[in-house]
PDB file of C-alpha atoms in Angstrom:
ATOM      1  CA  UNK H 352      12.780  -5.492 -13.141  1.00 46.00           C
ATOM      2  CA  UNK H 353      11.750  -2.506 -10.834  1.00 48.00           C
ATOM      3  CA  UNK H 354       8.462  -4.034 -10.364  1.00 51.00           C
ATOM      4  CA  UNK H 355       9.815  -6.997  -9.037  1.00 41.00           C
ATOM      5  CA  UNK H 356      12.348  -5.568  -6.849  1.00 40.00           C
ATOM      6  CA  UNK H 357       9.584  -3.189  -5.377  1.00 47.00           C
ATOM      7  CA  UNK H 358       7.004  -6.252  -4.836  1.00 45.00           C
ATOM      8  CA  UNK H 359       9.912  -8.504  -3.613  1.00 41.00           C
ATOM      9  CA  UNK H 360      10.604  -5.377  -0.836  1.00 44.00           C
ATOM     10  CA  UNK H 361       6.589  -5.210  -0.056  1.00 44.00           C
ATOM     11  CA  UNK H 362       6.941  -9.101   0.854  1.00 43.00           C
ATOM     12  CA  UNK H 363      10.083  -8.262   3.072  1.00 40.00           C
ATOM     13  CA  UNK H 364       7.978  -5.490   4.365  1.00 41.00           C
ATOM     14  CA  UNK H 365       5.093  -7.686   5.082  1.00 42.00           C
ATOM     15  CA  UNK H 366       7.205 -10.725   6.555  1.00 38.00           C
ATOM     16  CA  UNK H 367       9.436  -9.072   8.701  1.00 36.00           C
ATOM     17  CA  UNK H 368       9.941  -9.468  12.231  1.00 32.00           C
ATOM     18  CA  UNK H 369       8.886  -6.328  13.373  1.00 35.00           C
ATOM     19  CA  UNK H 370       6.036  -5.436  15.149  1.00 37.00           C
ATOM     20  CA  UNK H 371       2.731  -4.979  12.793  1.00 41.00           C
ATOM     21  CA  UNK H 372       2.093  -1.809  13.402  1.00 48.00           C
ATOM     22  CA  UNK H 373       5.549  -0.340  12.703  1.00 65.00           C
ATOM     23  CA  UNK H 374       4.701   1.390   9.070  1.00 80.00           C
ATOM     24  CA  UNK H 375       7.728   1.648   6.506  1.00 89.00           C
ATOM     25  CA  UNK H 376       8.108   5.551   5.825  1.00 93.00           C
ATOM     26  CA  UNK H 377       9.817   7.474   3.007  1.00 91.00           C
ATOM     27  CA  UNK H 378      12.413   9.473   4.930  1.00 91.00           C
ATOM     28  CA  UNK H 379      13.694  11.123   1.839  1.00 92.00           C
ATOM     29  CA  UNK H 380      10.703  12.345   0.517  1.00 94.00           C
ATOM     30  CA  UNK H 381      10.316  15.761   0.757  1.00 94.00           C
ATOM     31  CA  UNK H 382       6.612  15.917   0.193  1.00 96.00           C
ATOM     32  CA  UNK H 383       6.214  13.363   3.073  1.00 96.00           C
ATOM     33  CA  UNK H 384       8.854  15.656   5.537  1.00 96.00           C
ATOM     34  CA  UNK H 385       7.037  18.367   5.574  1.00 96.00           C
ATOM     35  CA  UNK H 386       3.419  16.810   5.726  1.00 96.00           C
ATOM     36  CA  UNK H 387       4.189  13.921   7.550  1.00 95.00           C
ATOM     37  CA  UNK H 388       2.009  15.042  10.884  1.00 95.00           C
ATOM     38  CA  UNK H 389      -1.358  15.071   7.940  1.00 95.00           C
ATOM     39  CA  UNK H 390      -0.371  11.653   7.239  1.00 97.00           C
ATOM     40  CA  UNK H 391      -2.953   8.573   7.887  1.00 96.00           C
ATOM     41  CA  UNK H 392      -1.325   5.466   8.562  1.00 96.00           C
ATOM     42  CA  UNK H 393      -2.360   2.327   6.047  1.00 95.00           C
ATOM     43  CA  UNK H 394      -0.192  -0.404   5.970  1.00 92.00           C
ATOM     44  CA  UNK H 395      -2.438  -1.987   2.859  1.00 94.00           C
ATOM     45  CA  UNK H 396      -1.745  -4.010  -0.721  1.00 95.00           C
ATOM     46  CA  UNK H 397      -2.917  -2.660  -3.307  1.00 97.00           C
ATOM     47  CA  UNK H 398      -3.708  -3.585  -7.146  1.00 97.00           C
ATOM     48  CA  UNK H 399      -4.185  -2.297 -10.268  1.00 98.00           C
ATOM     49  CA  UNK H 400      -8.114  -3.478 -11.718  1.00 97.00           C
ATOM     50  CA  UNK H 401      -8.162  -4.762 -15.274  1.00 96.00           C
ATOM     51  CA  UNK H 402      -8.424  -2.331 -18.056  1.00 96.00           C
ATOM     52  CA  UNK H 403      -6.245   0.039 -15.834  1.00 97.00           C
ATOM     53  CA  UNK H 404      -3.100   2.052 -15.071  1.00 97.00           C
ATOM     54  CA  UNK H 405      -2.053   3.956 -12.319  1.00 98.00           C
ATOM     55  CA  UNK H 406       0.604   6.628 -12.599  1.00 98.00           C
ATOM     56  CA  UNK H 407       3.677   7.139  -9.739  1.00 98.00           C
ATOM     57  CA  UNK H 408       4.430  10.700  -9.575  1.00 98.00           C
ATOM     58  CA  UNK H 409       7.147  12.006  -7.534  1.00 97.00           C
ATOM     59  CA  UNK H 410       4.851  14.485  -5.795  1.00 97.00           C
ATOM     60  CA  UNK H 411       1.095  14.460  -5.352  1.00 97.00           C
ATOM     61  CA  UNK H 412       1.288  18.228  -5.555  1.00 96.00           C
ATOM     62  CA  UNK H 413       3.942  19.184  -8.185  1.00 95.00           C
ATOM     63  CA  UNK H 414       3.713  15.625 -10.171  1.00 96.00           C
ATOM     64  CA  UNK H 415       6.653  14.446 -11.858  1.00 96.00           C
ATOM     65  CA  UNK H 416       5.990  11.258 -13.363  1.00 97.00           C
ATOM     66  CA  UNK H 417       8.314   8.059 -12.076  1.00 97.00           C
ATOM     67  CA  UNK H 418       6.335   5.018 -13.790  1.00 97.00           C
ATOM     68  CA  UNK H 419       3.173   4.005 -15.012  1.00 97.00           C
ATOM     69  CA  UNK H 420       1.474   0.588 -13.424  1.00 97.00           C
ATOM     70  CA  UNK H 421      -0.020  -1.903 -15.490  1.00 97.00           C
ATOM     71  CA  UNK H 422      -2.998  -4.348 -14.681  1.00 97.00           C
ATOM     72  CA  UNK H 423      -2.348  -6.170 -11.811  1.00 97.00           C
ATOM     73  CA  UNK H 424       0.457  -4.491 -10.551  1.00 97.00           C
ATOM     74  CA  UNK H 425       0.144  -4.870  -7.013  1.00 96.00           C
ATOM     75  CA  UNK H 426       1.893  -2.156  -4.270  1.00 96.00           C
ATOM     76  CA  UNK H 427       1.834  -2.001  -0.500  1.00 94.00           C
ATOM     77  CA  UNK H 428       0.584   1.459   0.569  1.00 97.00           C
ATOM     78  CA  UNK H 429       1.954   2.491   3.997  1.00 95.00           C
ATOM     79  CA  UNK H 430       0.367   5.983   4.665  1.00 97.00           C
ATOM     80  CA  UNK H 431      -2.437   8.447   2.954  1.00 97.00           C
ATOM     81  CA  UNK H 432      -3.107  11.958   2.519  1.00 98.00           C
ATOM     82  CA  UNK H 433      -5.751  13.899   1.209  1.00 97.00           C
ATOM     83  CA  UNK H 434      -4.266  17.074  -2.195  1.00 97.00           C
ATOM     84  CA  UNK H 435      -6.349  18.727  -3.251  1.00 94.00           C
ATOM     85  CA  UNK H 436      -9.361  16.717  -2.807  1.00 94.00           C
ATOM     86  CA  UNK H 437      -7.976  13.658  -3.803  1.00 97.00           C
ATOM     87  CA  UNK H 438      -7.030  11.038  -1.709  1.00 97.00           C
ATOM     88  CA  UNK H 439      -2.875   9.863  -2.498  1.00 98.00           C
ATOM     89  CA  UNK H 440      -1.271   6.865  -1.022  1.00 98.00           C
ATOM     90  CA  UNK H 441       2.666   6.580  -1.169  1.00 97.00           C
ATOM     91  CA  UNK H 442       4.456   3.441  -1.613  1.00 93.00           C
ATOM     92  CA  UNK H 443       7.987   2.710  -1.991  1.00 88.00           C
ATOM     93  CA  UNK H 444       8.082   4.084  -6.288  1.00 89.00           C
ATOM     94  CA  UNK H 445       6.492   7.432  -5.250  1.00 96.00           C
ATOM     95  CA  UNK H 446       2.692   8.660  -4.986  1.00 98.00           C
ATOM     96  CA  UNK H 447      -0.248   7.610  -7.050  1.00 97.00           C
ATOM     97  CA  UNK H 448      -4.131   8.136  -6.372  1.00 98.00           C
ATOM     98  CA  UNK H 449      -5.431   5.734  -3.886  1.00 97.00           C
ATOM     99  CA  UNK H 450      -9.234   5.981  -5.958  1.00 98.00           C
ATOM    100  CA  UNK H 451      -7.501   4.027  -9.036  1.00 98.00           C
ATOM    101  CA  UNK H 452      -6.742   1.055  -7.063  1.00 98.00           C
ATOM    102  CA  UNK H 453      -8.115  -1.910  -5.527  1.00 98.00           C
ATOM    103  CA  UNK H 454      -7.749  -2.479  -1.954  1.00 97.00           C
ATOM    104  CA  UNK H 455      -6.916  -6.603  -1.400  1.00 95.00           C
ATOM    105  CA  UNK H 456      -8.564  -8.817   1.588  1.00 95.00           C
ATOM    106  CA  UNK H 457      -6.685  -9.207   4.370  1.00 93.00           C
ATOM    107  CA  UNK H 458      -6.628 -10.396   7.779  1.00 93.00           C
ATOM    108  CA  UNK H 459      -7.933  -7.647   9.411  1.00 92.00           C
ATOM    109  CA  UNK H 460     -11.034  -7.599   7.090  1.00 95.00           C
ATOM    110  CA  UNK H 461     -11.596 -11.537   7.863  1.00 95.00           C
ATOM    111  CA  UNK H 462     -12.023 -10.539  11.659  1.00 94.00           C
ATOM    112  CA  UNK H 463     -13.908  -7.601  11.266  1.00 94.00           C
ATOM    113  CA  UNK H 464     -16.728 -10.170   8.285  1.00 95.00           C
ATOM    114  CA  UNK H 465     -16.489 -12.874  10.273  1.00 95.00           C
ATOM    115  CA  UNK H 466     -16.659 -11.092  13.658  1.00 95.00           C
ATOM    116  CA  UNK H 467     -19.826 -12.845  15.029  1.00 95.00           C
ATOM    117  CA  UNK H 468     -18.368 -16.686  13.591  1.00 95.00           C
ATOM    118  CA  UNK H 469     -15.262 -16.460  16.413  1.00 97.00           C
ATOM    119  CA  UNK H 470     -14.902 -17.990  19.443  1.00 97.00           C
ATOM    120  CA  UNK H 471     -12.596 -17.506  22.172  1.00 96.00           C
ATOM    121  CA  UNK H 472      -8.684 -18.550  21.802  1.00 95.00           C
ATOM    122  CA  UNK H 473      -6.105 -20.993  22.812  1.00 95.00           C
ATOM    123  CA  UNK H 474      -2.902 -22.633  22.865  1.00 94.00           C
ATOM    124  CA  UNK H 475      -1.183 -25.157  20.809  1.00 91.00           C
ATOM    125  CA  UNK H 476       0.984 -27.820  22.275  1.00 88.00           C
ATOM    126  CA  UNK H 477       3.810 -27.714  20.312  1.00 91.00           C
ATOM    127  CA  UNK H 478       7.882 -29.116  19.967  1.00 92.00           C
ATOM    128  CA  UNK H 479      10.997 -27.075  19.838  1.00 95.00           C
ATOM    129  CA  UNK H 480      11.472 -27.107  15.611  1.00 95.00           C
ATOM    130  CA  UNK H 481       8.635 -28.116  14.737  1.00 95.00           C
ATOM    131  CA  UNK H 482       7.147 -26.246  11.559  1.00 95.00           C
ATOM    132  CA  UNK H 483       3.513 -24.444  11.798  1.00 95.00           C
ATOM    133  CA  UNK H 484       1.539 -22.698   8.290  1.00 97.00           C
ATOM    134  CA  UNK H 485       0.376 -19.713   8.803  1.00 97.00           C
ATOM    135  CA  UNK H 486      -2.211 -18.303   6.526  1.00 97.00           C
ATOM    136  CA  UNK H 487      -3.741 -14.581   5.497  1.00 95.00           C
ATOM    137  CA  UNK H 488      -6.880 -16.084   6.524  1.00 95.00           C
ATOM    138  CA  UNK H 489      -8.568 -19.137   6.613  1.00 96.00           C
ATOM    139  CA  UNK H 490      -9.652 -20.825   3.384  1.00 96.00           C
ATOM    140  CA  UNK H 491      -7.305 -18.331   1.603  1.00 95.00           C
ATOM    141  CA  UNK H 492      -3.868 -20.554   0.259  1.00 95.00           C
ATOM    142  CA  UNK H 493      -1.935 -18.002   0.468  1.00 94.00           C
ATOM    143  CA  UNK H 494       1.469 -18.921   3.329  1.00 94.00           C
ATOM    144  CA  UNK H 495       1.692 -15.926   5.716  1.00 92.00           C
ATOM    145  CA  UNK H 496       4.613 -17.390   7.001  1.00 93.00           C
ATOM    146  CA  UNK H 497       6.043 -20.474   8.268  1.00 94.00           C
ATOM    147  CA  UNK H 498       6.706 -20.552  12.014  1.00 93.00           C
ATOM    148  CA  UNK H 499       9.146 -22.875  13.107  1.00 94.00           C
ATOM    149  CA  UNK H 500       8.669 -23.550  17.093  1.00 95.00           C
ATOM    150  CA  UNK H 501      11.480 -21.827  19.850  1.00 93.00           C
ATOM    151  CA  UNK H 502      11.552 -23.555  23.242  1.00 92.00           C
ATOM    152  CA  UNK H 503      13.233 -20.310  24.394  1.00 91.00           C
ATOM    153  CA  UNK H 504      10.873 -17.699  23.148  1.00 91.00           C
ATOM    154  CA  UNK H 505       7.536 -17.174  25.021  1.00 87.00           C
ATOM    155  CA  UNK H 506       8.150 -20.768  26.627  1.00 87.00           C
ATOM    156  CA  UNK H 507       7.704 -22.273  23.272  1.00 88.00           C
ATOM    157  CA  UNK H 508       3.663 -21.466  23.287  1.00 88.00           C
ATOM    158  CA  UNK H 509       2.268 -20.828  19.969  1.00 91.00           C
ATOM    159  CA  UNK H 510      -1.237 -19.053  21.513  1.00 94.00           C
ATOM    160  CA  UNK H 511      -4.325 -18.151  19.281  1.00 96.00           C
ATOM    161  CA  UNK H 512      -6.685 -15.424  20.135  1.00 96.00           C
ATOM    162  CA  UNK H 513      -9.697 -16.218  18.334  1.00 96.00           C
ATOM    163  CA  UNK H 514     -10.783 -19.467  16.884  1.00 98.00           C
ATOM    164  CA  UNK H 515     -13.002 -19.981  13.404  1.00 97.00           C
ATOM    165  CA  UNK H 516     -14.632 -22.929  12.685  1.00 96.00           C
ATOM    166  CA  UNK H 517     -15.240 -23.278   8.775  1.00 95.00           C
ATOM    167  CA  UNK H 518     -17.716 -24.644   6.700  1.00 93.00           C
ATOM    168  CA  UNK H 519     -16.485 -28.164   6.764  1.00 92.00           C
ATOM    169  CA  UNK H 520     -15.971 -28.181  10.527  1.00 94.00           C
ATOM    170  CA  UNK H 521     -12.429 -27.342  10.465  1.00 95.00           C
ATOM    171  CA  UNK H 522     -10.717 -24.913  13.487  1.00 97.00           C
ATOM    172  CA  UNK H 523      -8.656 -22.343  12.661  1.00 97.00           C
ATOM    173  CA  UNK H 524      -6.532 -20.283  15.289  1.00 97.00           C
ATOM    174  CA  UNK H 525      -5.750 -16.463  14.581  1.00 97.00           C
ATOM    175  CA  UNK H 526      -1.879 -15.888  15.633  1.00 95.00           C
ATOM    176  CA  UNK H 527      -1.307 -12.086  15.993  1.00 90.00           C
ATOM    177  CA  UNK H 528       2.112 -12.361  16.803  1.00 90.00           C
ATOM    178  CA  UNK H 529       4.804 -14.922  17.160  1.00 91.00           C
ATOM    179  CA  UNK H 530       8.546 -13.544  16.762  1.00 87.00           C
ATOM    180  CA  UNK H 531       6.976 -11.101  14.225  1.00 82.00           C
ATOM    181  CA  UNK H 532       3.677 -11.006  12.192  1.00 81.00           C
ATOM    182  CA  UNK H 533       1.997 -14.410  11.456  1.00 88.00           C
ATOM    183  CA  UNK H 534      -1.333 -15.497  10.863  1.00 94.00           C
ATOM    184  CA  UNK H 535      -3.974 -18.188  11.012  1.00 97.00           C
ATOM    185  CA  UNK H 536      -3.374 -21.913  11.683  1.00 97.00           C
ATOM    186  CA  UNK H 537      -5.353 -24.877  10.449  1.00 97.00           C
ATOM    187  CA  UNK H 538      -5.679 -26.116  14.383  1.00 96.00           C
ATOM    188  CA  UNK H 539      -6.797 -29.409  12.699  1.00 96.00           C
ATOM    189  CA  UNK H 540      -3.839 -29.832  11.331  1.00 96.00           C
ATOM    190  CA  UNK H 541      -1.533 -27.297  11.470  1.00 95.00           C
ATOM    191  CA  UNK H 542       2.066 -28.673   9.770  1.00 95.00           C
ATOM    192  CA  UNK H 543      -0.263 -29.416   6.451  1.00 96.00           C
ATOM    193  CA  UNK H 544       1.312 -27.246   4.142  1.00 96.00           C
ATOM    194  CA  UNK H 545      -1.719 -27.247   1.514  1.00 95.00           C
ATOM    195  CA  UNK H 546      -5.519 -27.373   3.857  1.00 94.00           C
ATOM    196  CA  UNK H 547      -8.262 -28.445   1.297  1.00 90.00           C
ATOM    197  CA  UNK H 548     -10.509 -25.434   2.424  1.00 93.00           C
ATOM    198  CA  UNK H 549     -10.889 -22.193   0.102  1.00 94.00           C
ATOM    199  CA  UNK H 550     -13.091 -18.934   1.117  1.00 93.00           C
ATOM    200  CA  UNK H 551     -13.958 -16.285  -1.410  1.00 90.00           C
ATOM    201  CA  UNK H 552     -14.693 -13.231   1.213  1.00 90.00           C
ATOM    202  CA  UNK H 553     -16.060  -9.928  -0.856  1.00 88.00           C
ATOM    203  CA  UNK H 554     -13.862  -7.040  -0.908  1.00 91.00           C
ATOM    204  CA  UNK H 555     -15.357  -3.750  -1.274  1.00 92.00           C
ATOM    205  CA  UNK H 556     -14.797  -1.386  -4.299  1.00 96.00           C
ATOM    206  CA  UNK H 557     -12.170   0.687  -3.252  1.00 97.00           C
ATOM    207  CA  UNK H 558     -11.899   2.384  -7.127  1.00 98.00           C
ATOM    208  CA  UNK H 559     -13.718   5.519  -7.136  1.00 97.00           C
ATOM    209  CA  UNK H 560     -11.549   6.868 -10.518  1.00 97.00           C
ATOM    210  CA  UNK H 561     -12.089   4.880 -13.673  1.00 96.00           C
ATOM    211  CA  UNK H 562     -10.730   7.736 -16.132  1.00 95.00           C
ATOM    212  CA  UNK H 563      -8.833   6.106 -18.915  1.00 93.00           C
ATOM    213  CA  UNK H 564      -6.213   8.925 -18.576  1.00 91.00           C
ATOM    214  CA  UNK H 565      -4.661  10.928 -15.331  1.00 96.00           C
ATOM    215  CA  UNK H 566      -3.761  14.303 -15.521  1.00 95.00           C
ATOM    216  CA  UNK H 567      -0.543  15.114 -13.628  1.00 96.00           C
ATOM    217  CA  UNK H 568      -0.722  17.076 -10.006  1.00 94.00           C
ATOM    218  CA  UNK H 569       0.113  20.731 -10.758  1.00 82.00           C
ATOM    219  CA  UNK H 570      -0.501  20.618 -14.511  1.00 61.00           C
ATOM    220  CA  UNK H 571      -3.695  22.626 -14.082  1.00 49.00           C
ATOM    221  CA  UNK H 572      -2.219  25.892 -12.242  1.00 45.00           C
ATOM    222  CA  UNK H 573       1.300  25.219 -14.283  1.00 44.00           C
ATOM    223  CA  UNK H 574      -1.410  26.186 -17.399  1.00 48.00           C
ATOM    224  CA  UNK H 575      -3.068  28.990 -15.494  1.00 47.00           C
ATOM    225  CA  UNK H 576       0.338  30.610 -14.543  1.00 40.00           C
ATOM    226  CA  UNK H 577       1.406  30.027 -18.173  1.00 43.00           C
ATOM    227  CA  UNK H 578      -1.709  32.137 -19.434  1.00 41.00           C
ATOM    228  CA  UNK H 579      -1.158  34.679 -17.045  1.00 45.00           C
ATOM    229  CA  UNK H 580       2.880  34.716 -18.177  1.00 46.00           C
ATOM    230  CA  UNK H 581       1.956  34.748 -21.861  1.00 54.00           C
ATOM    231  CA  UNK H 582       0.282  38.638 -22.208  1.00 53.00           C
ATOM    232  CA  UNK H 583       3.087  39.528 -19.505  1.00 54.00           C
ATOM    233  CA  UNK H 584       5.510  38.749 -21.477  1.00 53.00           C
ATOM    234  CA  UNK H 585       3.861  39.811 -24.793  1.00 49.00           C
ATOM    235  CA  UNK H 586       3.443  43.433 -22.951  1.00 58.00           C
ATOM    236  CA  UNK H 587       7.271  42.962 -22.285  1.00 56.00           C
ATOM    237  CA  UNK H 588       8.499  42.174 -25.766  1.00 61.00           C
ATOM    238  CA  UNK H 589       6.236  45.450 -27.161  1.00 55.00           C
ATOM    239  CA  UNK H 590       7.653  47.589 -24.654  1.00 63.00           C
ATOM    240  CA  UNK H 591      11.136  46.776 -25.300  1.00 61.00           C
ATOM    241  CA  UNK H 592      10.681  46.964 -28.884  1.00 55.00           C
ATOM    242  CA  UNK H 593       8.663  50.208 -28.693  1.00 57.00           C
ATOM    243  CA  UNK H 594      12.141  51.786 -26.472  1.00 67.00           C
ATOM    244  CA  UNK H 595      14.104  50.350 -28.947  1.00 60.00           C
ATOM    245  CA  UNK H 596      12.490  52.256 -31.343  1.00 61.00           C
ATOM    246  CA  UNK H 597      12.889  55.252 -29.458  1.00 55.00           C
ATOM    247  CA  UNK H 598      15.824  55.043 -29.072  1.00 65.00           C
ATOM    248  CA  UNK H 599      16.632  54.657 -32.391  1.00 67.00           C
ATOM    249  CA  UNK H 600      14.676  57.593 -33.186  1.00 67.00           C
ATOM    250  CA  UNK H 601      16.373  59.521 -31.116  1.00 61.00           C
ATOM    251  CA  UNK H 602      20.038  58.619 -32.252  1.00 65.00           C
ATOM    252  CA  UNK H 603      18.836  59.323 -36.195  1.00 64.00           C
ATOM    253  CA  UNK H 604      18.285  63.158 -34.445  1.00 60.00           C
TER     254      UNK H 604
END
């Protein structure tokens, strides 16, 4: 059930009408207060490869385990830091190591494969109400959003920046913005709710850490300190026993 509520909030995060680059941040974690000027912005999804789990610790320096992820648990990552070497990513559950998950395709990766395929953007001519698909990119089926038309907001123009024309010969406009995020638009026919075309783009390996197990952060110098501790406090318990002794000793006299 937490699962879902988390993913359900990564959708709300992700469909909001809010400008895209205004990141969701974990104001009450501590970790994140005091290193929030180290932190990288990221705004991703990310998902758990097959075979896998990924642990949510409540600090990527002290640990403190909150869940474990299973297989295609997916998470949206809104800013990174580097511990220790390791590269962490914090998401709405906690902190868990960016290297044991799988980026997913977005937008922004469409523009930047398909960079030299785009052509200069336009305008649709559109009706007040009338009900646009947005996509994550063309070819993918998955609904962005869907944008219903508003005489009164930018004059009722639904503009496109870039256009891509697909395999098949079909256009497809790329929508940056339009009273919050949106997406891409079949400009062929843009209030079809299910285009025929699908695109398989390559996403890098993002997984760098395929260790069937994850040792928690701090557990390494909480053993060190404990092997220091251990002859301190066996040189303790000797003395106190050897002035006990004394002192008994001494009494007997």
């Amino acid at each position: 059930m937490k699962r879902l509520v988390c993913f359900l909030l990564t959708l709300l995060l992700l469909t909001a009408t809010v400008s895209a680059d205004v990141l969701w941040e974990p104001y009450e974690d501590d970790y994140y207060q005091a290193h929030r000027e180290e932190m990288e912005g990221v705004n991703r999804i990310y998902a758990v490869p097959e075979g896998m789990t990924v642990n949510v610790y409540r600090s990527p320096e002290t640990g403190g385990l909150v869940e474990t992820l299973q297989a295609g648990d997916r998470v949206s990552v809104s800013f990174s830091t580097e511990v220790n070497g390791e590269i962490w990513g914090v998401g709405y559950d906690g902190w868990f190591r960016l290297g044991r998950l799988q980026r997913e395709y977005n937008s922004d990766d469409f523009l930047a494969d398909y960079a030299g395929d785009l052509s200069d953007g336009g305008a649709l001519e559109t009706e007040d109400g009338q009900v646009f698909y947005a996509w994550t990119w063309p070819g993918s089926g998955v609904l962005d959003r869907e944008v219903t038309m508003n005489a009164d907001y930018d004059e009722g123009h639904l503009s496109y920046s870039r256009v891509y024309t697909d395999p098949e010969g079909g256009r497809w406009g790329y929508v940056g913005y339009y009273m919050g995020r949106c997406g891409w638009i079949w400009l062929d026919d843009p209030t079809n709710p299910a285009p025929s075309l699908r695109l398989a783009p390559q996403m890098e390996n993002t997984v760098t850490d395929t260790s069937p197990t994850e040792q928690e952060p701090g557990a390494a110098a909480r053993a060190s300190l404990a092997w220091v501790l251990i002859p301190v406090a066996a040189v303790v318990l000797v003395t106190a026993v050897g002035i006990a002794l004394v002192k008994r000793k001494l009494r007997k006299k």
